[in-house]
CSV table of C-alpha atoms in Angstrom, one decimal:
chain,number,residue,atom,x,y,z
A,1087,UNK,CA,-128.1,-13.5,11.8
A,1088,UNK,CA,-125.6,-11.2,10.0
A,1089,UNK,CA,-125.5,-12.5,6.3
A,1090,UNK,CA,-122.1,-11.8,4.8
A,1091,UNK,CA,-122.7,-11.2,1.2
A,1092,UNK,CA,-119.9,-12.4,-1.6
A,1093,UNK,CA,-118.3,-9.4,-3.4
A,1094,UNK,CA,-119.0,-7.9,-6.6
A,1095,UNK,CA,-115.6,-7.7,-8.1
A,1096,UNK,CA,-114.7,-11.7,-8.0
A,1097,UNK,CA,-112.6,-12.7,-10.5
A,1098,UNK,CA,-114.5,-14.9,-13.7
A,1099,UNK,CA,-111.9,-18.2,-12.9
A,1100,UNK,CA,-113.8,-18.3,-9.4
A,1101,UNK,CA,-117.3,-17.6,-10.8
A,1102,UNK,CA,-116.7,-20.5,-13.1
A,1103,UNK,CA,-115.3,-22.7,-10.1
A,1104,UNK,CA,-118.6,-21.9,-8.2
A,1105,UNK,CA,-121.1,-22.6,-11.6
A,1106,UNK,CA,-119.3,-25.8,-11.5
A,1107,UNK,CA,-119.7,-27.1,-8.1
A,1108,UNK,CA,-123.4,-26.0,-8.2
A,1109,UNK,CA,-124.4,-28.1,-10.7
A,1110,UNK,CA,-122.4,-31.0,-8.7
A,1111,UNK,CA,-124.3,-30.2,-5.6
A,1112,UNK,CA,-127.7,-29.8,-8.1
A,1113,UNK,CA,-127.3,-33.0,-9.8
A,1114,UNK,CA,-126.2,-34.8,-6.1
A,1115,UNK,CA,-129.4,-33.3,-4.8
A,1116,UNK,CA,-131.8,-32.8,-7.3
A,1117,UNK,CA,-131.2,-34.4,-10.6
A,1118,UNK,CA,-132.6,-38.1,-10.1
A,1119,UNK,CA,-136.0,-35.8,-9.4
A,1120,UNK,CA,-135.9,-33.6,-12.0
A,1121,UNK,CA,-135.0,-36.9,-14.6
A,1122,UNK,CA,-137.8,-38.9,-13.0
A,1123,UNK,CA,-140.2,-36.0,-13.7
A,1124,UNK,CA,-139.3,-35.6,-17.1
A,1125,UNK,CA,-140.0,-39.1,-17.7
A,1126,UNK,CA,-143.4,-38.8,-16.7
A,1127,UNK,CA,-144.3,-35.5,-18.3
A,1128,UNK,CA,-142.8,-37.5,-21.4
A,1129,UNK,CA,-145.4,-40.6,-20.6
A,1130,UNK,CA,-148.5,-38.1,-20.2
A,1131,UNK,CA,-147.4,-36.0,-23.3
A,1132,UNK,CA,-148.1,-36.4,-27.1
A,1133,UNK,CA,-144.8,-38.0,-26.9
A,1134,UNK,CA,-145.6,-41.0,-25.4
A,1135,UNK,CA,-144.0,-43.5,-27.4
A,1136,UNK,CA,-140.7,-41.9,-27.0
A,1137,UNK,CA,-140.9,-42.9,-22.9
A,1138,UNK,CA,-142.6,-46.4,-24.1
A,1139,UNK,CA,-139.6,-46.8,-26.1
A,1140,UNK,CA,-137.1,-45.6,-23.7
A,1141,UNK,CA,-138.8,-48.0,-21.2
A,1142,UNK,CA,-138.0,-50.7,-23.2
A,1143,UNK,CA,-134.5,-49.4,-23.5
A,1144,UNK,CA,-134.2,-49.9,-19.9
A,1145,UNK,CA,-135.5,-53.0,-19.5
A,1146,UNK,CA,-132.7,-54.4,-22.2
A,1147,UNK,CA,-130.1,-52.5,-20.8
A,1148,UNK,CA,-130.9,-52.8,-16.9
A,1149,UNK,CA,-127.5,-54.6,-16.0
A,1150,UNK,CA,-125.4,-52.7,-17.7
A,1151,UNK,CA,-124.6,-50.6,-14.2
A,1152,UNK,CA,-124.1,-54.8,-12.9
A,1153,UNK,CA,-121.3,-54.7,-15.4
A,1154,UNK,CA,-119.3,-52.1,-15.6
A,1155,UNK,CA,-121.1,-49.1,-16.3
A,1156,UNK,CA,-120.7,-47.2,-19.7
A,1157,UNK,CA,-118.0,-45.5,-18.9
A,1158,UNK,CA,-117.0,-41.8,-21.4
A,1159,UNK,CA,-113.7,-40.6,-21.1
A,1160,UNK,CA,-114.8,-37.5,-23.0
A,1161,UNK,CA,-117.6,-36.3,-20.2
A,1162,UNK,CA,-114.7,-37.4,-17.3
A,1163,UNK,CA,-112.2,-34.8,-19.3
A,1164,UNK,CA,-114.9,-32.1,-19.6
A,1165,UNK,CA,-113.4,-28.5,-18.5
A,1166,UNK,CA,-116.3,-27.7,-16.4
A,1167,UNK,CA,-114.9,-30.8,-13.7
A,1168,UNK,CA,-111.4,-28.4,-13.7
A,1169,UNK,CA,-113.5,-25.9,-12.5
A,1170,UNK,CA,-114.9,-28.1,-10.0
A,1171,UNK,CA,-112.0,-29.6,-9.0
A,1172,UNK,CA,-110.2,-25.6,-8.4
A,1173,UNK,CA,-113.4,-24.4,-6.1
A,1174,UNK,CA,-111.7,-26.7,-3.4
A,1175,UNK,CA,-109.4,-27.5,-4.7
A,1176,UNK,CA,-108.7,-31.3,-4.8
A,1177,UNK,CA,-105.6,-33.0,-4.9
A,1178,UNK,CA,-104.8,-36.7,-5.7
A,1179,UNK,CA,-102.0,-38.1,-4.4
A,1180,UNK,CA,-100.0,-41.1,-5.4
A,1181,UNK,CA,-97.8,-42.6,-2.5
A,1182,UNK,CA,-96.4,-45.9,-5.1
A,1183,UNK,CA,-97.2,-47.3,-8.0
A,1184,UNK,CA,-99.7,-49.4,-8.9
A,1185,UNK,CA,-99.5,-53.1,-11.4
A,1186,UNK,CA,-102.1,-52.3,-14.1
A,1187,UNK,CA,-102.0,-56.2,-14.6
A,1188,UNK,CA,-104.1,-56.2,-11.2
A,1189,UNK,CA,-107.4,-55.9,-9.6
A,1190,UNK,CA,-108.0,-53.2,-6.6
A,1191,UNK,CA,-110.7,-52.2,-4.5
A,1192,UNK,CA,-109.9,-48.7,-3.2
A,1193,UNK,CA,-111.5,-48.0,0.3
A,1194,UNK,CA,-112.1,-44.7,0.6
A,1195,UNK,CA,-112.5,-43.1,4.2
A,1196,UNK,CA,-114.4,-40.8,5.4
A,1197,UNK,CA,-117.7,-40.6,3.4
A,1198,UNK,CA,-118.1,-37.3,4.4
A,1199,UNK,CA,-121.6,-35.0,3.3
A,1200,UNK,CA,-121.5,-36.0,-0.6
A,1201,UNK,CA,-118.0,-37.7,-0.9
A,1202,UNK,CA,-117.1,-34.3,-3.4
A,1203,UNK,CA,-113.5,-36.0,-3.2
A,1204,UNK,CA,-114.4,-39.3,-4.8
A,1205,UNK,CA,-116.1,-38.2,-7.3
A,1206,UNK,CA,-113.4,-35.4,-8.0
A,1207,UNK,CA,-110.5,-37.9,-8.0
A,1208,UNK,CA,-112.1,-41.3,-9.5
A,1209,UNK,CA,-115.1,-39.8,-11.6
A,1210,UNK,CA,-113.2,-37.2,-13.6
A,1211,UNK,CA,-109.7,-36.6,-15.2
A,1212,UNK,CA,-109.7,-33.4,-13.6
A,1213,UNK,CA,-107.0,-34.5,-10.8
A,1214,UNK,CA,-105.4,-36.7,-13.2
A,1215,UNK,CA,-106.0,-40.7,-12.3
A,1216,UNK,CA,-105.6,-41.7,-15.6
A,1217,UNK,CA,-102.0,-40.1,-15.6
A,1218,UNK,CA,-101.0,-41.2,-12.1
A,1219,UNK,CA,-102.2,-44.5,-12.5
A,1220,UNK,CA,-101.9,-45.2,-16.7
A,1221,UNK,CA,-103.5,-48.9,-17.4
A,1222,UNK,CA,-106.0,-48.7,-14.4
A,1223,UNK,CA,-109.9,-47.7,-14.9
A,1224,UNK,CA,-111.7,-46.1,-11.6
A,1225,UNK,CA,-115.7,-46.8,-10.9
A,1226,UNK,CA,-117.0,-45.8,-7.9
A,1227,UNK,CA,-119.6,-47.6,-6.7
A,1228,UNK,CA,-123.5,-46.2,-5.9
A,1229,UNK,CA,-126.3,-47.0,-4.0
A,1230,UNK,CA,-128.2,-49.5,-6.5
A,1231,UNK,CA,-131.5,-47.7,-6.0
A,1232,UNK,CA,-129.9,-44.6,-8.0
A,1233,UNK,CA,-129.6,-46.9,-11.4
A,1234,UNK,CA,-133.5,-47.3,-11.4
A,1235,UNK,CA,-134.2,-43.7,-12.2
A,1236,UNK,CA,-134.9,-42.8,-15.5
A,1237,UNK,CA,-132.0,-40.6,-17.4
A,1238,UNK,CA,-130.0,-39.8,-14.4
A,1239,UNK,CA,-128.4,-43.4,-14.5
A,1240,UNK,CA,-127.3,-43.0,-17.7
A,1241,UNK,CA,-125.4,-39.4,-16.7
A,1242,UNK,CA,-124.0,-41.1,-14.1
A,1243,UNK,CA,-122.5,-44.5,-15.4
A,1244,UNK,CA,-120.8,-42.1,-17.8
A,1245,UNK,CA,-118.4,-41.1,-15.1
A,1246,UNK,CA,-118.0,-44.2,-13.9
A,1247,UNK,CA,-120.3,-45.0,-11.9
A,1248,UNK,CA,-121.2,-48.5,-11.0
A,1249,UNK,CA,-124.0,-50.2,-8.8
A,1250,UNK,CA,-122.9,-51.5,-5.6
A,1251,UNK,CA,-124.1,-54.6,-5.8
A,1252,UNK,CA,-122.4,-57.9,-4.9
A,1253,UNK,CA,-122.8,-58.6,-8.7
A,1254,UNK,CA,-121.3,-55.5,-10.1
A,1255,UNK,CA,-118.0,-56.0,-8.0
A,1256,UNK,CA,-117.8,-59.7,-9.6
A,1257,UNK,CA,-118.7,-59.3,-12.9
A,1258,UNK,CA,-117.1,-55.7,-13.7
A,1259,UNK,CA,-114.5,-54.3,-11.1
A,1260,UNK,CA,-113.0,-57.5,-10.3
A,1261,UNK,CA,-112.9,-59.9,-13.6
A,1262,UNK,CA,-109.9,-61.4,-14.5
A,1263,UNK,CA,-107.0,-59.3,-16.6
A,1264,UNK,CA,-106.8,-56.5,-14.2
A,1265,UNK,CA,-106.5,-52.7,-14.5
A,1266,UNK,CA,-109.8,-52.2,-12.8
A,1267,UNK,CA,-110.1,-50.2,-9.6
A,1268,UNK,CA,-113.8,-50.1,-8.0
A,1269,UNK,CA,-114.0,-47.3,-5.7
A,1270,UNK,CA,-116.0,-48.1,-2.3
A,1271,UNK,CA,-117.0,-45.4,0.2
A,1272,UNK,CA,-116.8,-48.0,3.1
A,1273,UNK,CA,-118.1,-45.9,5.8
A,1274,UNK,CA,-121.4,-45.6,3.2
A,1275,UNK,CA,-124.6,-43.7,4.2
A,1276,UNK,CA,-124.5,-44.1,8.2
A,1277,UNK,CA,-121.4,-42.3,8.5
A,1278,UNK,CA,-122.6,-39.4,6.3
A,1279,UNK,CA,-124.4,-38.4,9.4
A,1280,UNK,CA,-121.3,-38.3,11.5
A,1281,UNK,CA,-119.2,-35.7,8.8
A,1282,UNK,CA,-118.3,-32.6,10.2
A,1283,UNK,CA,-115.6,-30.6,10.6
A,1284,UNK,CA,-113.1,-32.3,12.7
A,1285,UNK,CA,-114.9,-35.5,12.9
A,1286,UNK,CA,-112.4,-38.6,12.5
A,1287,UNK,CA,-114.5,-41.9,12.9
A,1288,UNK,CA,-115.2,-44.4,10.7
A,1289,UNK,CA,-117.5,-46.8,10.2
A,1290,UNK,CA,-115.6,-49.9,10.0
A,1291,UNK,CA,-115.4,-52.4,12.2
A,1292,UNK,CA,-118.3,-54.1,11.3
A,1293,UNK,CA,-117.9,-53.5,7.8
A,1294,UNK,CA,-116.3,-56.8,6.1
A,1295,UNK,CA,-118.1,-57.5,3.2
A,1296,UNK,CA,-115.6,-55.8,0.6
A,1297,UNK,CA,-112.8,-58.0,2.6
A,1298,UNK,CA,-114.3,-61.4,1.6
A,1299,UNK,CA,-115.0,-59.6,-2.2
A,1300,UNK,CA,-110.9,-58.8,-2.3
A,1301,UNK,CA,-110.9,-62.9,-1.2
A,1302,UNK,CA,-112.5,-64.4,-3.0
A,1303,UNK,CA,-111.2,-62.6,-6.3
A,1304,UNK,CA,-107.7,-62.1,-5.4
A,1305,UNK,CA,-108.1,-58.0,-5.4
A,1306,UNK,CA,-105.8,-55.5,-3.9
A,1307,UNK,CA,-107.0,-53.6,-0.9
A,1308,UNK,CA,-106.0,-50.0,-1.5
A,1309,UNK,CA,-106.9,-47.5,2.1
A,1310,UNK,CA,-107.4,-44.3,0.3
A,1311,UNK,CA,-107.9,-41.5,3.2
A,1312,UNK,CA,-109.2,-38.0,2.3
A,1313,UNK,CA,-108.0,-35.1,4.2
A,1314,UNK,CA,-110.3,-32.3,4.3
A,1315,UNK,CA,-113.6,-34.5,3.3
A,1316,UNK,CA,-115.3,-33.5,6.7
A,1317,UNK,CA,-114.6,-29.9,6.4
A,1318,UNK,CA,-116.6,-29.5,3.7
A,1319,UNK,CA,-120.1,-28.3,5.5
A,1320,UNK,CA,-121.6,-28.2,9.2
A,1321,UNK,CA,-124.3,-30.5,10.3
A,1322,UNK,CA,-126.6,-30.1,13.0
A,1323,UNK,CA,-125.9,-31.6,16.1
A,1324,UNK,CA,-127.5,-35.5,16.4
A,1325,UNK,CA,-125.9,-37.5,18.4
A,1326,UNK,CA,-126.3,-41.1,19.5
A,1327,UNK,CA,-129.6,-41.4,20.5
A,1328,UNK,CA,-131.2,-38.3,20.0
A,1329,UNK,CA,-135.0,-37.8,18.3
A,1330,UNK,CA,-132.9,-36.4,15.4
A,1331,UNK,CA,-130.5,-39.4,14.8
A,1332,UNK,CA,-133.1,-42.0,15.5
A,1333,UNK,CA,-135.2,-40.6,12.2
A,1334,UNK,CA,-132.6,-40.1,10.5
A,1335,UNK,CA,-131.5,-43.6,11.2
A,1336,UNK,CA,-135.2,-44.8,10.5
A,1337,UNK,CA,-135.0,-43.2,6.8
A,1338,UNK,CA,-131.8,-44.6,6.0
A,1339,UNK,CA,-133.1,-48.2,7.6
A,1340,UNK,CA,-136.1,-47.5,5.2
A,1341,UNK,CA,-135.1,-45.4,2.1
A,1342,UNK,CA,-131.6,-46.5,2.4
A,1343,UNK,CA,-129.8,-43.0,1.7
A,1344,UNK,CA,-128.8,-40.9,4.6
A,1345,UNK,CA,-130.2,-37.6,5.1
A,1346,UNK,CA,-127.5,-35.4,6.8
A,1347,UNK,CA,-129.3,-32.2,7.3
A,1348,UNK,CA,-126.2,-30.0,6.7
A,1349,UNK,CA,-125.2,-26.7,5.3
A,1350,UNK,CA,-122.8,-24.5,4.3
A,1351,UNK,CA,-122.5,-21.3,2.4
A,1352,UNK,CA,-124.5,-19.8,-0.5
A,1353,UNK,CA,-123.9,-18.8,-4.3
A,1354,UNK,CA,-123.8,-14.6,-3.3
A,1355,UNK,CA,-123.2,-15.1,0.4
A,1356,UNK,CA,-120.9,-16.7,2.8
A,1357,UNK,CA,-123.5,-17.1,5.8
A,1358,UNK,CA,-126.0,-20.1,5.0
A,1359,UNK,CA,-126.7,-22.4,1.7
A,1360,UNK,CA,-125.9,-26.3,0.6
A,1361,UNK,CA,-122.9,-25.3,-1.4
A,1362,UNK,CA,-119.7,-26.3,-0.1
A,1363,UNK,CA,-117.1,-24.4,2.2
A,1364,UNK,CA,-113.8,-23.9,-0.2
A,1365,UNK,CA,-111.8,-26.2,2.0
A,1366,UNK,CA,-109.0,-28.7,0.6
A,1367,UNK,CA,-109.5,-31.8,-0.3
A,1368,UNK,CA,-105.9,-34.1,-0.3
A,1369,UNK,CA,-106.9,-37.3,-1.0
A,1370,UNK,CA,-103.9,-39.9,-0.3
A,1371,UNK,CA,-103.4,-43.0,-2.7
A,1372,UNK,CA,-102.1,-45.9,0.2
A,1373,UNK,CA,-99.7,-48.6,-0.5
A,1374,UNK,CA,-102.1,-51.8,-1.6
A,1375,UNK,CA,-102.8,-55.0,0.6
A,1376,UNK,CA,-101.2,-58.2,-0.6
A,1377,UNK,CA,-104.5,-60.4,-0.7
A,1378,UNK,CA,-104.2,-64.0,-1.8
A,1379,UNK,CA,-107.2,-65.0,-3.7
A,1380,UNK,CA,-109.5,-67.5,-1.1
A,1381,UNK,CA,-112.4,-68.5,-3.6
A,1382,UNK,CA,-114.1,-69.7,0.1
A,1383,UNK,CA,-112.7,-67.7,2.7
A,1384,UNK,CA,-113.4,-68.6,6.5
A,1385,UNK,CA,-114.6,-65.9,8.7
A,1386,UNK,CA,-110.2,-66.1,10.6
A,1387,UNK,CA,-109.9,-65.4,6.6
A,1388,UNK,CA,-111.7,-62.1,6.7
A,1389,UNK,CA,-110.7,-60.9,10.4
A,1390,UNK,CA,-107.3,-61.4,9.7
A,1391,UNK,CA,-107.5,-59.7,6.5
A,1392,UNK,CA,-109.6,-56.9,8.2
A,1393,UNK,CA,-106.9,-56.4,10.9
A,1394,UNK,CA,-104.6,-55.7,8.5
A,1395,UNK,CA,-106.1,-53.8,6.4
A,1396,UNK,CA,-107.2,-51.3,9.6
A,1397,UNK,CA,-103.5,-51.6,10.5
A,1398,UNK,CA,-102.3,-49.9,7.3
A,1399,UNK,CA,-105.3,-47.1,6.9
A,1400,UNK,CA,-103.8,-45.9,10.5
A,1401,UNK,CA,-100.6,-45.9,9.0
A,1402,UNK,CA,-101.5,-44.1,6.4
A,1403,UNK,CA,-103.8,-41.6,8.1
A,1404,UNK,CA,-100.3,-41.1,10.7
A,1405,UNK,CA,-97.8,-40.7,8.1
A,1406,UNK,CA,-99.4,-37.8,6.3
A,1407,UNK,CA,-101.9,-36.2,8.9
A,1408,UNK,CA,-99.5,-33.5,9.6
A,1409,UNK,CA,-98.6,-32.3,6.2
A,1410,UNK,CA,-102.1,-31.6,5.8
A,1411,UNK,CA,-102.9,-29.5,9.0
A,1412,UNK,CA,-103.6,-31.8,11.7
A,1413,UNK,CA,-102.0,-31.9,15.2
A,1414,UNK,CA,-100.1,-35.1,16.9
A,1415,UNK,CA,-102.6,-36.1,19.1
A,1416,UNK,CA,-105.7,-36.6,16.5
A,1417,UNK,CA,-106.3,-40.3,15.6
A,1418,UNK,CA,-108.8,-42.1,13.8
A,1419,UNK,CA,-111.4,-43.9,15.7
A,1420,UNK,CA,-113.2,-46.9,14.4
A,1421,UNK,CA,-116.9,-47.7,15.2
């Protein structure tokens, strides 16, 4: 294989725009490890006390991703998520306002690799949310598994980020007096291993759970679709039913993360690597739901509700697919 090797002469703005999205894909990748190691060195060290007190830190502070996270505005308005946001670059956009006196789940579609567009938009300032959407607060939810490393969760709840549990959406994204958007990557970890370039199905059909949430606590439903999420990195081929897509279905069954064995391009060469292809991301802001709160909605409730909601992410994905570089006959499938 030919390896085609970056040039020397790149201007600094897109050496900083790659420094940034490497430590995105290092801390997506490798952090939690690196953070549970640390810990442990710390417990076998002369410092012992310092993990024994931590420890007990955790233990005291363990639902605080439950309910709402610990959220800094300073680390979402860092400069170094700019330079992240320009490697791409990302783009939110806002299709109508939005009453900061309600409550919204956003379902974003697709997951793609590492969902680089959700965290862009709805974990940073760096597309401007805050300014598009003045009076609402983003959290994107996370696997709950990620809150129970050492360190790492508290990094990550200070961009946002929430657990996914039933409990988190009730007592945090969802309490009453509004202005809180929780972000939901609906597809979650099974469609990860579907996102490749081109690839336009969702995992959705049987996904419902986030309908009876916006139910039973009178939420918007907000379809969020972002164009370009898929073209982010290649995947090897593992299709229904192959030895490759039954492990990897077996891990995710066990460990309960996907593990899309994709790649991309490299830091000083365009030819192999886990960083990103600069592709870019448009990530649409669709027109909400009306959902009447149904403290004990049937399962018509939640079809009917589901229908609808399918009805106006195909809408949305139609209105603005060709302003973004796709061709009249591509459609979103749902699995």
């Amino acid at each position: 294989m030919k390896v085609q090797f970056a040039p020397l002469n790149i201007p600094l703005r897109r050496r900083l725009q790659t420094a940034a999205t490497l430590q995105w894909v290092f801390s997506f990748l490798a952090l939690a490890q690196c953070c549970l190691a640390a810990f442990v060195l710390l417990a076998l060290s002369d410092w012992w006390m310092v993990a024994v007190l931590y420890a007990g830190w955790l233990w005291l502070d363990g639902d605080t991703p439950s309910c709402g996270g610990r959220r800094s505005q300073w680390v979402r308005s860092w400069n170094i998520w700019k330079h992240y946001r320009d490697y791409f670059p990302i783009t939110l956009v806002k299709t109508v306002d939005l009453d900061p006196t309600k409550n919204y789940i956003f379902g974003f579609h697709p997951h793609g690799v590492l969902v680089a567009g959700a965290f862009g938009n709805f974990c940073t300032e760096a597309t401007g949310f805050s300014r598009l959407f003045p009076g609402l607060r983003s959290h994107l939810l996370m696997l709950p598994f990620w809150f129970r490393v050492p360190l790492f969760r508290d990094y990550i709840m200070l961009g946002g980020l929430v657990s996914s549990s039933k409990s988190s959406l009730s007592l945090s994204d969802l309490r009453p007096g509004g202005g809180n958007v929780a972000v939901l990557a609906v597809g979650g970890a099974p469609e990860a291993l579907d996102a490749r370039p081109g690839a336009l199905t969702l995992q959705i059909k049987n996904r419902k759970g986030f309908i009876k949430l916006a139910l039973k606590h009178g939420a918007q439903l907000v379809p969020v679709f972002s164009f370009g999420e898929n073209e982010l990195f290649d995947q090897m081929e593992n299709p229904s039913g192959s030895s490759l897509r039954k492990l990897q279905n077996r891990l995710q069954s066990i460990m309960g993360v996907a593990m899309p064995l994709f790649h991309a391009r490299g830091v000083f060469q365009y030819s192999f690597g886990l960083m990103p292809y600069r592709k870019p991301i448009h990530t649409v802001v669709g027109s909400p739901v009306p959902v009447v709160q149904t403290p004990s909605p049937s399962n018509e409730d939640i079809e009917s509700l589901h229908q609808v909601y399918l009805q106006s992410l195909t809408e949305l994905f139609e209105t603005h697919k060709h302003r973004y570089g796709l061709e009249e006959h591509q459609h979103l499938t749902f699995t």
